[in-house]
XYZ file of C-alpha atoms in Angstrom:
410
model
C -5.040 60.937 21.823
C -7.839 58.684 20.585
C -11.325 59.628 21.702
C -14.179 57.109 21.841
C -17.325 59.131 21.186
C -21.059 58.481 21.170
C -22.352 61.635 19.499
C -25.907 60.994 20.771
C -24.748 61.100 24.411
C -23.586 63.902 26.635
C -20.004 62.812 26.981
C -16.948 61.709 25.020
C -14.541 59.412 26.838
C -10.777 59.394 26.555
C -7.894 58.194 28.631
C -7.379 61.708 29.968
C -10.690 63.461 30.416
C -14.448 63.700 30.027
C -15.657 66.306 27.561
C -19.233 67.487 27.183
C -19.630 66.972 23.481
C -22.809 69.017 23.035
C -21.269 72.006 24.788
C -18.095 71.763 22.714
C -19.999 71.369 19.455
C -22.203 74.331 20.300
C -19.211 76.474 21.192
C -17.367 75.614 18.013
C -20.142 75.909 15.461
C -22.829 77.813 17.336
C -25.043 74.810 16.821
C -28.762 74.882 17.412
C -30.657 71.838 18.616
C -31.298 70.963 14.984
C -27.629 71.191 13.979
C -26.659 69.088 16.995
C -29.037 66.430 15.825
C -27.368 66.494 12.416
C -24.052 65.751 14.145
C -25.212 62.165 14.571
C -25.131 61.643 10.792
C -22.231 59.854 9.185
C -19.751 62.179 7.465
C -18.264 60.673 4.279
C -14.559 59.947 4.503
C -12.167 61.993 2.388
C -10.899 59.924 -0.535
C -7.127 60.255 -0.786
C -6.781 57.576 -3.454
C -5.054 58.445 -6.730
C -6.894 57.948 -10.002
C -5.748 55.297 -12.472
C -4.387 58.066 -14.710
C -2.412 59.587 -11.832
C -0.991 56.205 -10.844
C 0.122 55.632 -14.431
C 1.704 59.108 -14.569
C 3.585 58.419 -11.327
C 4.913 55.149 -12.730
C 6.137 56.888 -15.904
C 7.816 59.604 -13.851
C 9.417 57.035 -11.543
C 10.753 55.054 -14.492
C 12.269 58.141 -16.091
C 13.719 59.265 -12.752
C 15.354 55.874 -12.180
C 16.822 55.945 -15.662
C 18.090 59.506 -15.195
C 19.834 58.592 -11.939
C 21.485 55.646 -13.698
C 22.778 57.958 -16.450
C 23.540 61.199 -14.593
C 24.038 60.021 -11.012
C 21.914 60.663 -7.927
C 21.826 64.247 -6.698
C 20.924 65.329 -3.192
C 18.359 68.136 -3.308
C 18.070 67.549 -7.040
C 15.891 70.585 -7.735
C 18.726 72.894 -6.737
C 21.898 70.749 -6.947
C 21.259 68.489 -9.944
C 22.037 70.514 -13.069
C 21.714 68.993 -16.553
C 20.560 70.910 -19.617
C 20.368 67.612 -21.504
C 17.895 66.165 -19.017
C 15.921 69.414 -19.083
C 15.430 68.916 -22.820
C 14.301 65.340 -22.144
C 11.694 66.598 -19.706
C 10.537 69.085 -22.325
C 10.137 66.262 -24.839
C 7.863 64.488 -22.341
C 5.801 67.667 -21.934
C 6.867 67.931 -18.294
C 7.977 71.560 -18.392
C 5.079 73.984 -18.178
C 2.690 71.118 -17.482
C 0.153 73.375 -15.783
C 0.653 76.484 -17.925
C -2.339 77.458 -20.065
C -2.399 75.877 -23.518
C -2.546 79.290 -25.188
C 0.926 80.020 -23.774
C 2.361 76.723 -25.005
C 1.803 74.852 -21.758
C 0.166 71.506 -21.151
C -2.956 72.872 -19.500
C -2.833 69.947 -17.082
C -4.076 69.818 -13.485
C -1.648 71.113 -10.879
C -1.678 67.729 -9.173
C 0.010 66.199 -12.242
C 3.031 68.469 -11.861
C 3.204 67.589 -8.172
C 3.261 63.871 -8.994
C 6.026 64.218 -11.581
C 8.058 66.591 -9.430
C 7.823 64.358 -6.382
C 9.120 61.308 -8.229
C 11.978 63.182 -9.928
C 13.172 64.962 -6.786
C 12.741 61.969 -4.476
C 14.901 59.854 -6.770
C 17.578 62.553 -7.162
C 17.160 63.180 -10.907
C 18.920 66.379 -12.115
C 16.047 68.807 -12.783
C 17.626 72.057 -11.598
C 18.314 73.503 -15.069
C 14.586 73.964 -15.677
C 13.040 74.047 -12.212
C 13.104 77.758 -11.358
C 11.801 78.825 -14.749
C 9.061 76.189 -14.693
C 8.089 76.962 -11.096
C 8.286 80.757 -11.034
C 9.521 82.623 -14.084
C 7.043 81.138 -16.544
C 3.996 81.712 -14.309
C 5.223 85.256 -13.554
C 5.572 86.077 -17.253
C 2.150 84.599 -17.974
C 0.568 86.639 -15.181
C 2.416 89.954 -15.588
C 4.426 89.900 -18.811
C 3.536 91.603 -22.052
C 2.648 89.504 -25.120
C 6.023 90.241 -26.743
C 7.844 89.082 -23.592
C 5.772 85.927 -23.448
C 6.483 85.202 -27.114
C 10.222 85.760 -26.623
C 10.892 83.874 -23.392
C 8.244 81.202 -22.814
C 9.025 78.921 -25.795
C 12.669 78.521 -24.793
C 11.699 77.763 -21.200
C 9.278 75.120 -22.440
C 11.931 73.537 -24.653
C 14.420 73.321 -21.778
C 16.890 75.535 -23.640
C 17.173 78.374 -21.128
C 18.055 78.445 -17.458
C 16.947 81.277 -15.200
C 18.222 82.539 -11.873
C 16.418 84.808 -9.432
C 18.139 87.994 -8.263
C 16.440 88.456 -4.922
C 18.538 88.187 -1.731
C 21.209 90.781 -0.934
C 23.899 90.950 1.765
C 21.593 93.100 3.922
C 18.231 91.987 2.541
C 17.510 88.298 2.919
C 14.041 87.347 4.076
C 13.250 91.080 4.394
C 12.832 91.732 0.697
C 11.544 95.289 1.193
C 14.977 96.446 2.367
C 16.810 95.598 -0.882
C 19.149 98.248 -2.328
C 20.051 97.113 -5.863
C 18.831 99.981 -8.018
C 17.717 100.414 -11.612
C 17.697 104.026 -12.826
C 16.029 104.917 -16.086
C 18.193 106.716 -18.662
C 16.297 107.220 -21.899
C 15.156 103.844 -23.164
C 17.435 101.862 -20.845
C 17.630 100.796 -17.212
C 21.051 101.274 -15.630
C 21.481 98.740 -12.853
C 23.921 98.876 -9.942
C 24.081 96.680 -6.861
C 24.818 93.220 -5.517
C 22.851 89.994 -5.105
C 23.869 86.951 -3.092
C 22.751 83.328 -2.766
C 21.735 83.485 -6.418
C 21.438 79.847 -7.430
C 22.895 79.092 -10.877
C 24.015 82.661 -11.449
C 27.155 81.293 -13.112
C 25.310 79.181 -15.707
C 21.969 80.989 -16.092
C 20.951 82.617 -19.352
C 18.707 85.190 -17.655
C 18.317 86.761 -14.244
C 14.830 87.649 -13.085
C 16.009 90.663 -11.093
C 14.109 92.156 -8.155
C 15.387 95.711 -7.787
C 14.478 99.197 -6.653
C 13.370 101.730 -9.259
C 12.215 104.359 -6.761
C 13.015 105.392 -3.177
C 9.784 107.301 -2.658
C 7.196 105.992 -0.218
C 7.371 103.029 2.173
C 10.108 100.380 1.769
C 7.962 97.894 -0.133
C 7.053 100.534 -2.717
C 9.362 101.284 -5.630
C 10.323 97.653 -6.252
C 10.302 96.368 -9.836
C 11.078 93.148 -11.707
C 13.428 93.335 -14.708
C 14.745 90.602 -17.010
C 18.535 90.805 -17.311
C 20.455 88.639 -19.816
C 23.426 87.250 -17.910
C 25.865 87.959 -20.757
C 25.216 91.710 -20.437
C 28.413 93.761 -19.893
C 28.925 94.882 -16.304
C 27.820 91.627 -14.633
C 30.358 89.781 -12.484
C 29.456 86.385 -11.017
C 31.406 84.817 -8.156
C 30.367 81.253 -7.268
C 30.220 80.401 -3.576
C 31.613 76.990 -2.639
C 29.682 75.784 0.394
C 30.726 73.158 2.951
C 29.232 70.388 0.796
C 31.402 71.513 -2.189
C 28.297 72.641 -4.106
C 28.742 75.807 -6.175
C 25.226 76.688 -7.259
C 25.038 79.689 -4.894
C 26.621 82.822 -6.341
C 27.322 86.447 -5.653
C 26.268 88.615 -8.596
C 27.561 92.177 -8.990
C 25.892 94.694 -11.306
C 27.986 97.684 -12.352
C 26.322 100.097 -14.787
C 24.494 97.188 -16.417
C 22.231 98.464 -19.189
C 19.098 96.669 -20.374
C 16.134 97.966 -22.420
C 13.246 99.511 -20.509
C 11.065 96.946 -22.280
C 12.609 94.283 -20.023
C 10.446 95.520 -17.156
C 7.876 92.895 -16.157
C 4.558 94.153 -14.859
C 4.106 97.460 -13.059
C 7.066 99.747 -12.473
C 7.455 100.269 -8.732
C 4.588 97.904 -7.961
C 6.286 94.530 -8.107
C 6.313 93.751 -4.394
C 2.941 92.049 -4.741
C 4.165 90.240 -7.874
C 7.186 88.946 -6.003
C 5.088 87.791 -3.049
C 2.993 85.796 -5.501
C 6.193 84.207 -6.827
C 7.172 83.215 -3.317
C 3.866 81.404 -2.907
C 5.045 79.112 -5.733
C 8.513 78.806 -4.208
C 7.558 78.081 -0.614
C 4.598 75.748 -1.005
C 5.896 73.178 -3.496
C 6.789 69.505 -3.292
C 10.487 70.414 -3.532
C 10.271 71.597 0.071
C 9.207 68.136 1.280
C 11.171 65.452 -0.549
C 14.603 67.045 -1.120
C 16.356 64.310 0.874
C 13.855 61.492 0.380
C 16.556 59.367 -1.314
C 18.696 59.560 1.839
C 15.672 58.549 3.896
C 15.172 55.452 1.728
C 18.843 54.519 2.217
C 18.475 54.841 5.986
C 15.220 52.881 6.180
C 16.829 50.015 4.249
C 19.709 49.984 6.747
C 17.706 50.579 9.941
C 17.104 47.860 12.565
C 13.351 47.652 12.215
C 13.134 45.011 14.914
C 13.791 47.849 17.379
C 10.423 49.340 18.432
C 11.987 52.773 18.932
C 13.307 52.742 15.366
C 9.913 51.661 14.067
C 8.310 54.487 16.015
C 10.716 57.006 14.507
C 10.026 55.707 10.992
C 6.288 55.921 11.664
C 6.649 59.539 12.805
C 8.536 60.466 9.639
C 6.094 58.615 7.382
C 3.208 60.454 9.029
C 5.021 63.756 8.473
C 5.543 62.895 4.812
C 1.802 62.352 4.469
C 0.892 65.535 6.330
C 3.405 67.518 4.279
C 2.037 66.110 1.040
C -1.499 67.122 2.039
C -0.273 70.647 2.827
C 1.461 70.861 -0.559
C -1.622 69.517 -2.330
C -3.689 72.260 -0.693
C -1.212 74.811 -2.020
C -1.112 73.527 -5.606
C -4.915 73.195 -5.721
C -5.207 76.747 -4.327
C -7.258 75.537 -1.367
C -4.937 77.055 1.247
C -5.487 80.606 2.552
C -3.337 83.376 1.103
C 0.049 83.381 2.793
C -0.342 79.870 4.180
C 2.591 78.663 2.071
C 4.701 80.033 4.946
C 3.248 77.336 7.202
C 3.669 74.690 4.504
C 7.337 75.563 3.994
C 7.963 75.698 7.721
C 6.484 72.253 8.354
C 8.017 70.582 5.313
C 11.558 71.912 5.656
C 11.661 71.208 9.389
C 10.542 67.680 8.513
C 13.463 67.406 6.063
C 15.816 68.436 8.880
C 14.360 65.656 11.060
C 14.887 63.206 8.194
C 18.558 64.202 8.069
C 18.867 63.583 11.824
C 17.321 60.137 11.395
C 19.707 59.261 8.562
C 22.701 60.311 10.673
C 21.505 58.261 13.653
C 20.923 55.152 11.556
C 24.258 55.283 9.730
C 26.215 56.252 12.840
C 29.970 56.820 12.287
C 29.544 55.888 8.639
C 27.604 59.114 8.178
C 30.817 61.032 8.867
C 32.628 59.501 5.889
C 32.923 62.034 3.073
C 30.546 60.805 0.383
C 27.296 61.905 -1.244
C 25.314 60.929 1.874
C 27.533 63.059 4.105
C 27.224 65.991 1.730
C 23.445 65.634 1.832
C 23.457 65.650 5.631
C 25.753 68.675 5.750
C 23.360 70.542 3.454
C 20.336 69.941 5.717
C 20.613 73.116 7.860
C 19.916 75.124 4.715
C 16.399 73.722 4.331
C 14.902 76.036 6.936
C 16.849 79.053 5.630
C 16.435 79.002 1.826
C 13.308 80.780 0.639
C 12.804 82.460 4.018
C 13.848 81.319 7.475
C 11.452 79.414 9.711
C 11.322 82.352 12.122
C 10.270 84.690 9.327
C 7.732 82.112 8.093
C 6.160 82.022 11.556
C 6.007 85.818 11.630
C 4.266 85.832 8.234
C 1.813 83.182 9.407
C 0.980 85.053 12.587
C 0.674 88.442 10.898
C -0.885 87.755 7.509
C -2.825 84.544 8.077
C -3.837 84.559 11.747
C -4.002 88.342 12.092
C -2.155 88.348 15.411
C -1.029 91.701 16.840
C 2.549 92.678 16.123
């Protein structure tokens, strides 16, 4: 709805109604006569333009992404399906792993917006970044925030060089989005943790060097208490990994079984029994990133090139999706610049992943029967229902938003 307003008058006209502007302004901001007078002043427009340096960075990232796709192939949902240790080392050579980490920890010390730009171009093109993505996005920042100096010295350099791949041991058969109900246990025996339990949907469990394990070290107190984070080398005896082949033929999801797995007590990260808050901070990184917006952007570009843009309904659908891309990018920018309220990443993930599902619907409609042929496009479309499940379902995200952000009654 477009409103034509004269802020010095009593009314604002629209096609639907007449609204008393002064009353509305007063109700919203508690305006006095003086503040209402100030409402007549021109408010500067927000400048969404990229700087020359950011434009140049985007071009470099796009060039590398195009070259990577030519060499390694295009990957749907490249941040989770495109695995290449070789390309991870290339990204490290460009300084594009740990871009935003503090310089004193070996990182680039660059603005968060730079990582967003690079990540958007790589993922949108389908370049295989998965070997480094989790560690860059979550494990490194977690170790910087909660790890001891010896842990940082041991693990961060090999993440930055692209040499190590990390998986996250979080979901369990009976503890998905409800992390507080997890059962995998670590019991202290002398100077070791003895770990028993099962994880599921562990991406790259089969090829990871380390598992950043979320487990229970105590059963005392409420469910969210007693949770700890422990680094587990994946070649430790007692670990069994069973890859899960999904309907798209991808095998990055795994079941991981821990049977009397022993690791040093020094592998504990942060506070024993107090890691629930640490893990929630990790999920802020996971849920509010650009990877939740442009996973299937390459499929969208294929569909737009094939679409009948002389059809006004098709043009309208493209316009809707383009608008959603822009809204989603603004939401992600708010997250990476830390301008969003605590917990708002739930809303960002919800909007962005539901947008990706709408993109998949558009691609299927444009391609028609061709979309049912078994190729990389079909596999990408078949994967789309997972967008609103991975990292927390949309229903759970809405519950988090209502409870923790809006403060609604339960």
